[in-house]
Amino acid sequence: MTAYGTQQPRPAEPLHRRFLAALAACVAVALALAAPWSAAVAAPGETLATAKSEDYFLYTHNGSTYWIGPIGYDSAGGRYYCIEQTRPTSLRVNAVSPLPDSPQNRRIAALLRKYQHVHNSDYTQTALAIIVHDAFDDTTGSAGWGANRETLRQYPRLFERVDELLAEAPQLVPETMTAELEYDPVTRTGNVRLHIRNGNGGTVAGVPFTLTIDGPARFGNGSTTVTGTSGDYTTVITWHATGDGPVTVTGSATVPSIDRIISTQDMVTLGGGHMQAIDEVTIPVRYSFNPTITTRTSPKSIDTGAPVTDDVQVSALSGSGAWPRGAQIHARGWYFGGLPIHALGERYVPNAHAAAPEFLEQLARAGYEPCAFAEATFDSSGQTVHVQGMREPGSDEPYLAEHGGFGTWVWAIERERQSSDVRALLTGDVITPFMEPTETHAVRAPLTVASRVVESTVQPGAQIADVIHVSGFPDEHGDWAGSDEHGIDTDAPFAQVRVWWADSAYEPADAQEPEEDDHHTLIGTWEYEAVNGEIHVGAGAPDAYGEPVEILAERPGWYVFVWEFAGDGRVQAATSSYADPQERVRVQMEPVPQSVPEATPEPERKPEAEAPRSQAPALAATGVSNAWPITLGLLTLLAAVILVIRHKRELEDGD
């Protein structure tokens, strides 16, 4: 441009009074974090400062000297470029009018933005002025822009720089602006990834943006709104959840714009930008943490006197909130023992938002008091801890099952007993129900057995019998069908009575029953109801099926009764001792008493003539011999003589 718009050469006039209009072309915008968009257009009535020689290029057209580059600067240092080659300028801003948003204007504005404060060492400012004139200057004639442009053609380096800037412009203009929401449920924090891309998919830096987060969340600055400028890479803005629910991010970005300055010679400069919405994005957020507790007692039946144990698992299941990073969860357990059958059907579920102490009070009102206690700590989801019940909270004295019946555990994660970080995430106590099937087991009662055979000694062929006294069975034993839900077996309805025979030389001395062999025989096995009371075995008394039982002692030896109950889900196994002397019968032959035969009287005989004494009497060839009576008489006589002699000596000794 010429000073005051004149076409005549006036070398004596200072250069600051000569102005050259510049051409604008289509450019794209770019924003940088290090140099945020800060366009501040001069206000109406403001007079611009004259451009410095370091920002323009001098040339001669039609005998006049011109410069091409920015015409002046506003108070913020923004460059202004003239667009009416034939008009003089006063550098006074009369009015400001934003130009419409268009791809061409965005590209020009993007170039003006990037090179706003670059000097003309590589002809950048001159090239920008040419681009602006090309876009907006419509003056004609020998003094118009077209004629001046032809004159500038003698400087090819200027137009090489123009071509370079026009090629760069599309890379600086944002075409798509989207936001992506990320959420880490472990840390309860998230990111907004802001993608501002040009037409080729590349990241555009330097674009100002504003984001708003709606829902239970805040940005890293603690606010629901954040502003910034895009960088050379994807822009990431952190946020954190504050509750449960959907989180939505909306926003807008400022795309570059150009303002037209109304003056004696109109000018253009970088505008304040046009707002463009960023696509809205929403994700669900779970902030609170409501872990689940699962337990499994094993085995499902224990004996009285055994420790009570439990396998406890705490997990963060889907939908309950992720396990907080580095968090430790503390849980307490209460064991209830000696429970009757009807308790299996009295399942208590804690009310919503109930605290553990309140639930324990509810159970106490129903008659259920804990008898053992346990604690466990968990530091990861799915961790299982094996615990043993103690007599008192916090003590080291194990609790041993004292009563038959059923036992169950109740576990709780109490909010007030957690660390502050975990407490902030918990909405309340987490409590397991009372009589939860997986937490319930049976405690098997012991049995007491005493018996006595009716007769301890009999002869072969006699009937033998036994009376057995049993106690310890539950009153309704034999009628309960078990519980598939709780995993506890049905009652075993019968006990067995076995009778053994053992050879007389094998008197029972071992509590264990023998194996059958040549000296031991199992006589028979009979079943009787597995209930408390007195059982009669043998002598025609009926068994469990109503059949009379008769047991004969057929041969000498030992007959032993053994009562056995194999055990079931509620009652321990029990067997009477094979060596119990009260449980056996001795069978033996009684000795036959030895009797003395009566003397047979001799028949009367007629007197015979005396035989000569020297001749011995003849003995009968048959009949009864007289030798035994004679011998007996002589022995009696001898004994009498001995007694008389002994008595006489005693008298003499006495004198």
XYZ file of C-alpha atoms in Angstrom:
655
model
C 0.000 0.000 0.000
C 1.090 3.561 -0.421
C 1.214 6.277 2.161
C -2.280 7.619 2.405
C -3.208 5.429 -0.473
C -1.414 7.508 -3.124
C -0.026 5.798 -6.188
C 2.739 8.424 -6.719
C 6.247 7.930 -5.449
C 6.973 10.179 -2.483
C 10.342 9.039 -1.199
C 10.584 11.966 1.205
C 7.643 10.729 3.195
C 8.488 8.403 6.081
C 7.771 4.712 5.574
C 5.486 4.574 8.548
C 2.993 6.598 6.480
C 2.982 4.110 3.662
C 0.829 1.031 3.963
C 0.562 -2.011 1.797
C -2.582 -4.154 1.845
C -1.989 -7.854 2.372
C -3.733 -10.857 0.912
C -5.393 -13.588 2.961
C -5.931 -17.253 2.007
C -7.667 -20.368 3.446
C -5.942 -21.528 6.559
C -6.631 -23.865 9.506
C -6.297 -23.156 13.191
C -3.907 -24.686 15.723
C -3.622 -24.200 19.470
C -0.681 -24.876 21.743
C -0.590 -25.411 25.493
C 2.545 -23.289 25.710
C 0.949 -20.443 23.731
C -2.815 -20.385 24.398
C -5.203 -18.507 22.170
C -5.232 -14.963 23.458
C -6.556 -12.873 20.593
C -7.725 -9.493 21.848
C -9.066 -7.339 19.029
C -8.558 -3.587 19.352
C -11.587 -1.721 20.569
C -13.339 0.875 18.409
C -11.571 4.240 18.722
C -8.173 2.669 19.337
C -5.310 3.758 17.074
C -2.862 1.024 16.154
C 0.906 1.321 16.437
C 2.735 1.426 13.113
C 4.358 -1.830 12.078
C 8.127 -2.131 12.395
C 10.444 -2.629 9.480
C 11.455 -6.066 10.728
C 7.924 -7.244 9.907
C 7.501 -6.145 6.291
C 9.107 -6.205 2.844
C 9.719 -3.053 0.754
C 9.138 -2.919 -2.980
C 8.491 -0.307 -5.725
C 5.373 -0.218 -7.880
C 4.624 2.448 -10.502
C 7.391 4.651 -9.123
C 6.096 4.509 -5.554
C 7.621 2.630 -2.609
C 5.386 0.161 -0.811
C 5.726 -2.299 1.992
C 3.890 -5.566 2.354
C 3.374 -7.116 5.764
C 1.334 -6.164 8.840
C 0.090 -2.585 8.864
C 0.198 -2.100 12.610
C -0.108 -3.581 16.109
C -2.744 -3.303 18.790
C -1.937 -2.901 22.472
C -1.568 -6.683 22.883
C 0.882 -6.959 19.982
C -1.620 -8.473 17.571
C -0.822 -7.955 13.862
C -3.297 -6.203 11.530
C -3.218 -6.627 7.743
C -4.810 -4.182 5.260
C -7.169 -5.495 2.583
C -7.883 -2.386 0.475
C -4.780 -1.648 -1.606
C -6.022 1.620 -3.101
C -7.128 3.301 0.117
C -5.033 5.227 2.602
C -5.285 4.344 6.303
C -5.322 6.318 9.466
C -4.653 3.180 11.666
C -7.761 4.108 13.627
C -10.231 1.344 14.475
C -13.756 2.542 13.746
C -15.596 -0.809 14.181
C -15.000 -4.551 14.437
C -17.032 -7.088 12.428
C -16.383 -10.859 12.731
C -16.184 -12.643 9.393
C -18.374 -15.732 8.867
C -17.033 -19.142 9.878
C -15.839 -21.020 6.816
C -13.067 -23.471 5.942
C -11.144 -20.675 4.156
C -11.421 -18.266 7.053
C -10.430 -20.972 9.544
C -7.269 -21.691 7.593
C -6.310 -18.032 7.327
C -6.997 -17.551 11.026
C -4.990 -20.671 11.868
C -1.976 -19.257 10.022
C -2.367 -15.859 11.651
C -2.575 -17.562 15.028
C 0.523 -19.700 14.595
C 2.712 -16.946 13.161
C 1.231 -13.991 15.078
C 4.544 -13.084 16.698
C 7.030 -14.330 14.101
C 9.199 -11.703 12.403
C 9.783 -11.466 8.687
C 13.250 -13.015 8.545
C 11.951 -15.793 6.278
C 9.276 -13.610 4.636
C 6.535 -15.196 6.737
C 4.814 -11.897 7.523
C 5.025 -10.803 3.873
C 3.591 -14.160 2.763
C 0.722 -13.777 5.273
C -0.022 -10.299 3.895
C -0.129 -11.701 0.339
C -2.497 -14.492 1.462
C -4.808 -11.982 3.163
C -4.874 -9.694 0.085
C -5.597 -12.678 -2.173
C -8.576 -13.634 -0.001
C -10.174 -10.282 0.809
C -8.787 -7.457 -1.381
C -10.967 -6.728 -4.424
C -9.374 -3.451 -5.501
C -8.628 -3.090 -9.212
C -6.755 -0.825 -11.564
C -3.121 0.083 -11.771
C -3.046 0.806 -8.069
C -5.169 -2.206 -7.110
C -4.045 -5.447 -5.589
C -3.811 -7.366 -8.859
C -1.320 -4.934 -10.331
C 0.757 -4.871 -7.159
C 0.778 -8.657 -7.021
C 2.255 -8.799 -10.518
C 5.022 -6.465 -9.434
C 5.779 -8.746 -6.470
C 6.215 -11.674 -8.848
C 9.761 -10.534 -9.442
C 10.485 -11.849 -5.919
C 9.812 -15.607 -6.278
C 10.946 -16.387 -2.736
C 7.892 -14.511 -1.426
C 5.512 -16.786 -3.272
C 7.465 -19.885 -2.362
C 6.772 -18.956 1.245
C 3.096 -18.352 0.386
C 2.850 -21.858 -1.082
C 4.508 -23.346 2.021
C 2.005 -21.660 4.343
C -0.993 -22.633 2.214
C 0.186 -26.253 2.238
C 0.559 -26.163 6.004
C -2.796 -24.541 6.734
C -5.052 -27.678 6.534
C -2.954 -29.370 9.215
C -3.695 -26.520 11.614
C -7.475 -26.572 11.298
C -9.631 -28.794 13.617
C -12.192 -30.836 11.729
C -13.429 -33.251 14.451
C -13.625 -32.765 18.198
C -14.608 -35.711 20.418
C -14.202 -36.673 24.066
C -13.571 -40.138 25.459
C -14.330 -41.031 29.090
C -12.230 -43.508 31.045
C -12.860 -44.750 34.588
C -10.700 -46.897 36.855
C -13.054 -48.502 39.377
C -10.124 -49.484 41.612
C -8.835 -45.939 42.143
C -12.269 -44.308 41.593
C -10.587 -41.890 39.183
C -10.944 -41.291 35.486
C -9.699 -39.364 32.467
C -11.266 -37.334 29.739
C -9.339 -37.884 26.533
C -10.001 -34.933 24.254
C -9.355 -35.624 20.577
C -9.087 -32.507 18.362
C -8.048 -33.660 14.889
C -7.566 -32.192 11.452
C -8.946 -33.638 8.237
C -6.089 -36.136 8.030
C -6.665 -37.405 11.573
C -3.695 -35.631 13.044
C -3.807 -33.881 16.409
C -4.293 -30.122 16.293
C -2.562 -28.190 19.039
C -3.440 -24.787 20.402
C -7.239 -25.101 20.369
C -8.905 -23.593 23.463
C -11.608 -25.779 25.027
C -13.998 -25.861 27.944
C -15.318 -29.115 29.484
C -18.144 -29.592 31.949
C -18.694 -32.771 33.963
C -22.177 -33.633 35.177
C -23.054 -36.323 37.710
C -21.262 -37.707 40.777
C -17.798 -36.552 39.741
C -15.379 -33.630 39.831
C -12.372 -32.656 37.771
C -8.932 -32.716 39.320
C -9.296 -29.049 40.274
C -12.338 -29.921 42.387
C -14.703 -28.124 40.017
C -17.269 -29.295 37.478
C -15.677 -27.117 34.777
C -12.193 -27.052 33.332
C -10.623 -25.004 30.552
C -7.439 -25.562 28.637
C -5.725 -25.648 25.286
C -5.041 -28.729 23.232
C -1.475 -29.933 22.836
C 0.513 -31.830 20.259
C -0.872 -35.103 21.581
C -4.218 -36.254 22.932
C -5.260 -33.932 25.728
C -5.967 -35.758 29.005
C -7.960 -34.207 31.858
C -8.271 -36.132 35.132
C -11.431 -36.454 37.224
C -12.600 -38.474 40.223
C -15.912 -40.020 41.214
C -17.841 -38.772 44.223
C -20.777 -41.187 44.116
C -22.701 -43.724 42.077
C -24.471 -42.942 38.832
C -23.943 -41.804 35.257
C -21.222 -39.245 34.560
C -21.584 -37.042 31.482
C -18.961 -34.773 29.931
C -19.929 -31.999 27.538
C -17.858 -29.169 26.169
C -16.897 -26.866 23.382
C -13.766 -25.824 21.549
C -12.880 -22.493 20.015
C -12.112 -22.786 16.341
C -10.057 -19.912 14.804
C -11.803 -16.904 13.282
C -10.998 -13.561 11.569
C -12.299 -10.099 12.417
C -12.690 -7.324 9.803
C -11.599 -3.930 11.080
C -13.585 -1.041 9.648
C -11.343 1.966 9.046
C -10.358 4.378 6.294
C -8.692 1.298 4.861
C -10.256 -1.911 6.116
C -8.013 -4.454 7.795
C -8.251 -8.051 9.107
C -6.794 -9.575 12.242
C -7.061 -12.751 14.283
C -10.528 -12.896 15.887
C -11.773 -14.282 19.177
C -12.821 -17.608 17.587
C -16.070 -19.478 17.013
C -17.424 -21.938 19.572
C -18.022 -25.505 18.377
C -19.630 -28.189 20.538
C -17.716 -31.317 21.493
C -19.672 -34.554 21.252
C -21.281 -35.489 24.585
C -20.179 -38.729 26.256
C -21.643 -40.620 29.261
C -20.469 -43.617 31.290
C -21.837 -45.333 34.431
C -19.754 -44.883 37.584
C -19.643 -46.990 40.722
C -17.974 -45.193 43.605
C -19.349 -47.011 46.637
C -17.937 -50.357 47.754
C -20.268 -53.048 49.030
C -18.224 -56.258 49.179
C -19.813 -59.648 49.615
C -19.008 -62.234 52.277
C -19.343 -65.938 51.580
C -18.485 -68.689 54.036
C -18.429 -72.445 53.917
C -18.163 -74.641 56.969
C -16.332 -77.888 56.414
C -17.005 -80.609 57.319
C -20.777 -80.312 57.509
C -20.807 -82.412 60.698
C -18.415 -82.216 63.651
C -18.342 -83.979 67.006
C -18.773 -82.339 70.353
C -15.373 -81.346 71.695
C -14.128 -80.385 68.235
C -13.092 -76.805 67.327
C -15.530 -74.774 65.235
C -13.954 -73.413 62.062
C -15.031 -71.525 58.978
C -13.636 -70.599 55.566
C -14.496 -66.948 54.940
C -14.159 -65.170 51.615
C -14.614 -61.459 50.916
C -15.014 -60.391 47.300
C -15.804 -57.373 45.189
C -18.317 -58.708 42.736
C -19.454 -57.019 39.563
C -21.840 -54.232 40.446
C -20.700 -53.986 44.075
C -17.748 -51.680 43.469
C -14.161 -52.672 42.769
C -11.736 -53.505 45.555
C -9.973 -50.244 46.497
C -6.280 -50.277 45.679
C -4.211 -51.202 48.728
C -7.271 -51.461 50.988
C -7.580 -53.882 53.909
C -11.049 -55.049 54.888
C -11.679 -56.197 58.469
C -14.492 -58.621 59.268
C -15.902 -60.116 62.469
C -17.745 -63.403 62.942
C -20.120 -64.765 65.587
C -20.823 -68.489 66.046
C -24.126 -69.801 67.409
C -24.136 -73.411 68.666
C -26.496 -75.991 70.166
C -29.378 -74.971 67.894
C -32.488 -77.206 67.568
C -33.980 -78.511 64.327
C -36.597 -75.777 64.103
C -33.806 -73.174 63.912
C -33.017 -74.412 60.394
C -36.255 -72.853 59.226
C -35.758 -69.553 61.076
C -33.493 -67.755 58.625
C -32.950 -64.103 59.566
C -31.836 -61.640 56.907
C -30.546 -58.245 58.072
C -32.633 -55.252 57.058
C -31.265 -52.824 54.503
C -28.799 -50.387 56.081
C -28.868 -52.350 59.365
C -25.741 -52.178 61.511
C -24.166 -55.374 62.838
C -24.918 -54.587 66.518
C -28.569 -54.047 65.636
C -28.750 -57.405 63.860
C -27.145 -59.186 66.822
C -29.716 -57.587 69.121
C -32.482 -58.863 66.852
C -31.086 -62.401 67.109
C -30.766 -62.073 70.887
C -34.456 -61.142 71.133
C -35.221 -64.329 69.195
C -33.220 -66.330 71.740
C -29.975 -66.751 69.851
C -26.740 -65.735 71.563
C -23.241 -66.325 70.136
C -20.915 -68.698 71.955
C -17.748 -68.219 69.876
C -16.071 -65.325 68.055
C -13.557 -64.793 65.239
C -11.920 -62.024 63.208
C -10.272 -61.919 59.779
C -8.534 -59.359 57.541
C -8.600 -59.349 53.736
C -6.384 -57.370 51.362
C -7.615 -58.559 47.964
C -10.828 -59.594 46.305
C -11.575 -63.304 46.463
C -9.169 -63.974 49.330
C -10.236 -66.821 51.646
C -9.241 -66.958 55.308
C -9.604 -70.081 57.482
C -10.696 -69.065 60.990
C -11.322 -70.809 64.296
C -13.825 -69.682 66.875
C -12.565 -68.375 70.234
C -14.366 -68.295 73.576
C -14.221 -64.510 73.873
C -13.698 -61.698 71.351
C -9.982 -61.157 70.854
C -8.937 -64.086 73.076
C -6.628 -66.980 72.186
C -8.668 -69.687 73.928
C -10.331 -71.899 71.326
C -13.992 -72.710 71.656
C -14.814 -76.420 71.482
C -18.308 -77.535 70.522
C -20.190 -78.268 73.727
C -23.656 -79.379 72.679
C -25.164 -81.499 69.955
C -27.521 -79.885 67.478
C -26.689 -77.317 64.844
C -24.247 -74.422 64.614
C -24.080 -71.431 62.293
C -21.946 -68.354 61.642
C -22.855 -64.712 61.081
C -20.192 -62.444 59.561
C -20.078 -58.671 59.117
C -17.882 -55.975 57.584
C -18.627 -53.028 59.850
C -18.203 -49.622 58.273
C -17.096 -47.895 61.476
C -14.298 -50.437 62.048
C -12.575 -49.745 58.697
C -9.864 -47.255 57.797
C -11.030 -43.790 56.762
C -10.345 -44.461 53.069
C -12.425 -47.623 53.055
C -15.079 -46.135 55.317
C -15.654 -43.356 52.782
C -16.520 -45.956 50.132
C -18.814 -48.162 52.215
C -22.481 -47.231 52.277
C -23.089 -49.326 55.397
C -22.348 -52.622 57.144
C -22.222 -55.818 55.096
C -23.832 -58.662 57.104
C -24.538 -62.300 56.270
C -27.915 -63.854 57.175
C -28.465 -66.058 60.213
C -28.796 -69.780 59.336
C -27.287 -69.317 55.877
C -27.063 -72.926 54.570
C -23.379 -72.713 53.603
C -22.529 -71.353 57.057
C -24.438 -74.025 58.989
C -23.286 -77.429 60.181
C -24.390 -80.175 62.569
C -22.693 -80.957 65.861
C -22.960 -84.691 66.493
C -23.972 -85.698 69.989
C -22.159 -88.515 71.823
C -23.989 -91.671 72.893
C -23.879 -93.560 76.171
C -24.445 -97.326 76.101
C -24.756 -99.681 79.097
C -25.992 -103.270 79.030
C -26.144 -106.476 81.023
C -26.960 -109.991 79.968
C -29.932 -111.544 81.715
C -27.935 -114.619 82.865
C -24.185 -114.754 82.830
C -23.901 -118.581 83.015
C -26.133 -121.093 81.300
C -25.987 -124.652 80.047
C -26.019 -125.602 76.378
C -29.449 -125.343 74.841
C -30.560 -122.462 77.048
C -31.831 -119.130 75.665
C -29.678 -116.081 76.259
C -30.804 -112.425 76.363
C -29.442 -108.923 76.876
C -30.866 -105.638 78.127
C -29.222 -102.519 76.588
C -29.681 -98.957 77.858
C -28.997 -96.165 75.304
C -29.003 -92.393 75.834
C -27.759 -89.357 73.869
C -29.969 -89.533 70.786
C -32.019 -86.406 69.985
C -35.602 -86.907 71.069
C -36.911 -87.030 67.508
C -34.067 -89.131 66.166
C -35.048 -91.369 63.313
C -37.885 -89.110 62.172
C -35.730 -86.326 60.634
C -35.140 -86.659 56.894
C -32.045 -84.439 56.790
C -31.596 -81.202 54.845
C -30.314 -81.123 51.283
C -30.254 -77.319 51.476
C -27.894 -77.346 54.441
C -25.981 -80.435 53.265
C -26.725 -82.493 56.393
C -27.549 -86.207 56.072
C -30.767 -87.843 57.176
C -30.935 -89.732 60.476
C -29.745 -93.351 60.409
C -32.856 -95.111 61.793
C -31.326 -98.334 63.120
C -28.609 -99.642 65.385
C -27.321 -103.201 65.198
C -26.839 -105.908 67.785
C -24.435 -108.724 66.952
C -23.933 -111.903 68.954
C -20.625 -113.751 68.809
C -19.599 -117.222 69.964
C -16.028 -117.828 71.118
C -14.327 -121.027 72.166
C -14.035 -121.462 75.946
C -10.281 -121.003 75.683
C -10.777 -117.575 74.011
C -12.314 -115.481 76.721
C -12.946 -111.949 75.254
C -10.124 -109.601 76.260
C -10.049 -107.045 73.404
C -12.652 -104.312 72.878
C -12.399 -104.887 69.115
C -14.601 -107.557 67.621
C -12.745 -110.602 66.250
C -12.660 -111.992 62.745
C -14.553 -115.216 62.147
C -12.325 -118.301 62.392
C -12.328 -121.782 63.915
C -12.653 -120.271 67.375
C -15.009 -117.321 66.698
C -18.387 -117.347 64.971
C -20.877 -114.560 64.327
C -24.132 -116.067 65.502
C -26.412 -113.352 64.070
C -27.132 -109.645 63.552
C -30.396 -107.882 64.407
C -31.535 -104.259 63.931
C -33.204 -102.067 66.551
C -34.458 -98.501 66.444
C -31.741 -95.901 67.042
C -33.498 -94.163 69.923
C -33.005 -93.613 73.619
C -34.317 -96.178 76.055
C -34.080 -99.834 76.992
C -33.602 -102.476 74.326
C -34.356 -106.166 75.003
C -32.494 -108.576 72.787
C -33.374 -112.266 72.757
C -35.840 -114.363 74.780
C -38.473 -113.667 72.125
C -38.355 -109.836 72.378
C -39.068 -108.230 68.952
C -36.475 -106.447 66.822
C -37.047 -103.213 64.871
C -39.312 -105.053 62.419
C -41.446 -106.716 65.077
C -39.873 -110.128 64.616
C -39.206 -112.085 67.823
C -35.548 -112.802 68.461
C -34.483 -116.046 70.156
C -30.848 -116.840 70.681
C -29.901 -120.393 71.767
C -26.612 -121.203 73.401
C -26.035 -124.406 71.457
C -22.497 -125.207 72.515
C -20.136 -124.432 75.351
C -18.031 -121.295 75.174
C -18.583 -117.549 75.348
C -21.573 -115.682 73.862
C -20.949 -111.931 73.520
C -23.477 -109.133 72.709
C -22.172 -106.082 70.786
C -24.404 -103.026 70.167
C -23.306 -100.619 67.408
C -24.601 -97.386 65.869
C -22.726 -96.365 62.709
C -23.367 -92.633 63.233
C -25.109 -90.056 61.059
C -25.220 -86.311 60.501
C -26.400 -85.539 64.025
C -25.111 -88.393 66.214
C -21.658 -89.816 66.723
C -20.886 -93.441 66.043
C -20.777 -95.720 69.092
C -20.008 -99.396 69.750
C -20.125 -101.382 72.966
C -16.955 -103.209 73.954
C -16.498 -106.811 72.928
C -14.512 -107.269 76.149
C -17.258 -105.902 78.434
C -17.871 -108.660 81.037
C -21.472 -107.459 81.424
C -22.116 -108.283 77.787
C -21.194 -111.954 77.715
C -22.671 -115.331 78.743
C -20.630 -118.367 79.775
C -22.023 -121.629 78.478
C -20.617 -124.781 80.043
C -21.531 -128.396 80.932
C -22.293 -128.924 84.667
C -20.236 -131.873 86.159
C -22.390 -135.090 86.974
C -22.276 -135.772 90.751
C -20.397 -139.118 91.540
C -22.630 -141.366 93.770
C -21.497 -144.367 96.030
C -23.297 -147.622 94.990
C -25.435 -149.251 97.674
C -24.260 -152.604 99.157
C -26.135 -155.638 97.855
C -27.348 -157.950 100.736
C -26.081 -161.485 100.605
C -28.740 -164.215 100.151
C -29.252 -166.626 103.043
C -27.432 -169.857 102.651
C -27.965 -173.215 104.315
C -25.338 -174.269 106.827
C -22.687 -176.430 105.358
C -20.220 -178.732 106.986
C -17.154 -176.945 108.084
C -14.399 -177.264 105.721
C -10.956 -177.732 106.936
C -9.403 -174.312 107.812
C -6.420 -174.938 105.685
C -8.576 -174.897 102.542
C -9.520 -171.461 101.108
C -13.167 -170.756 100.193
C -14.049 -171.042 96.554
C -15.253 -167.630 94.797
C -18.250 -167.519 92.625
C -17.490 -167.344 89.057
C -20.283 -164.762 88.679
C -22.104 -162.574 91.076
C -20.952 -159.817 93.383
C -17.514 -160.083 94.958
C -17.170 -159.836 98.780
C -13.700 -158.319 98.578
C -14.863 -154.649 98.716
C -17.013 -154.993 101.912
C -14.238 -156.914 103.666
C -11.623 -154.403 102.688
C -13.831 -151.528 103.819
C -14.363 -153.209 107.200
C -10.659 -153.758 107.763
C -9.887 -150.143 106.921
C -12.554 -148.961 109.361
C -11.154 -151.157 112.113
C -7.615 -149.922 111.441
C -8.727 -146.320 111.660
C -10.441 -146.963 114.992
C -7.294 -148.552 116.451
C -5.200 -145.549 115.351
C -7.611 -143.143 117.024
C -7.565 -145.116 120.303
C -3.749 -145.180 120.406
C -3.529 -141.430 119.648
C -6.042 -140.625 122.366
C -4.148 -142.674 124.937
C -0.918 -140.782 124.161
C -2.627 -137.430 124.550
C -3.855 -138.500 128.037
C -0.372 -139.592 129.089
C 1.156 -136.324 127.877
C -1.440 -134.523 129.877
C -0.442 -136.347 133.108
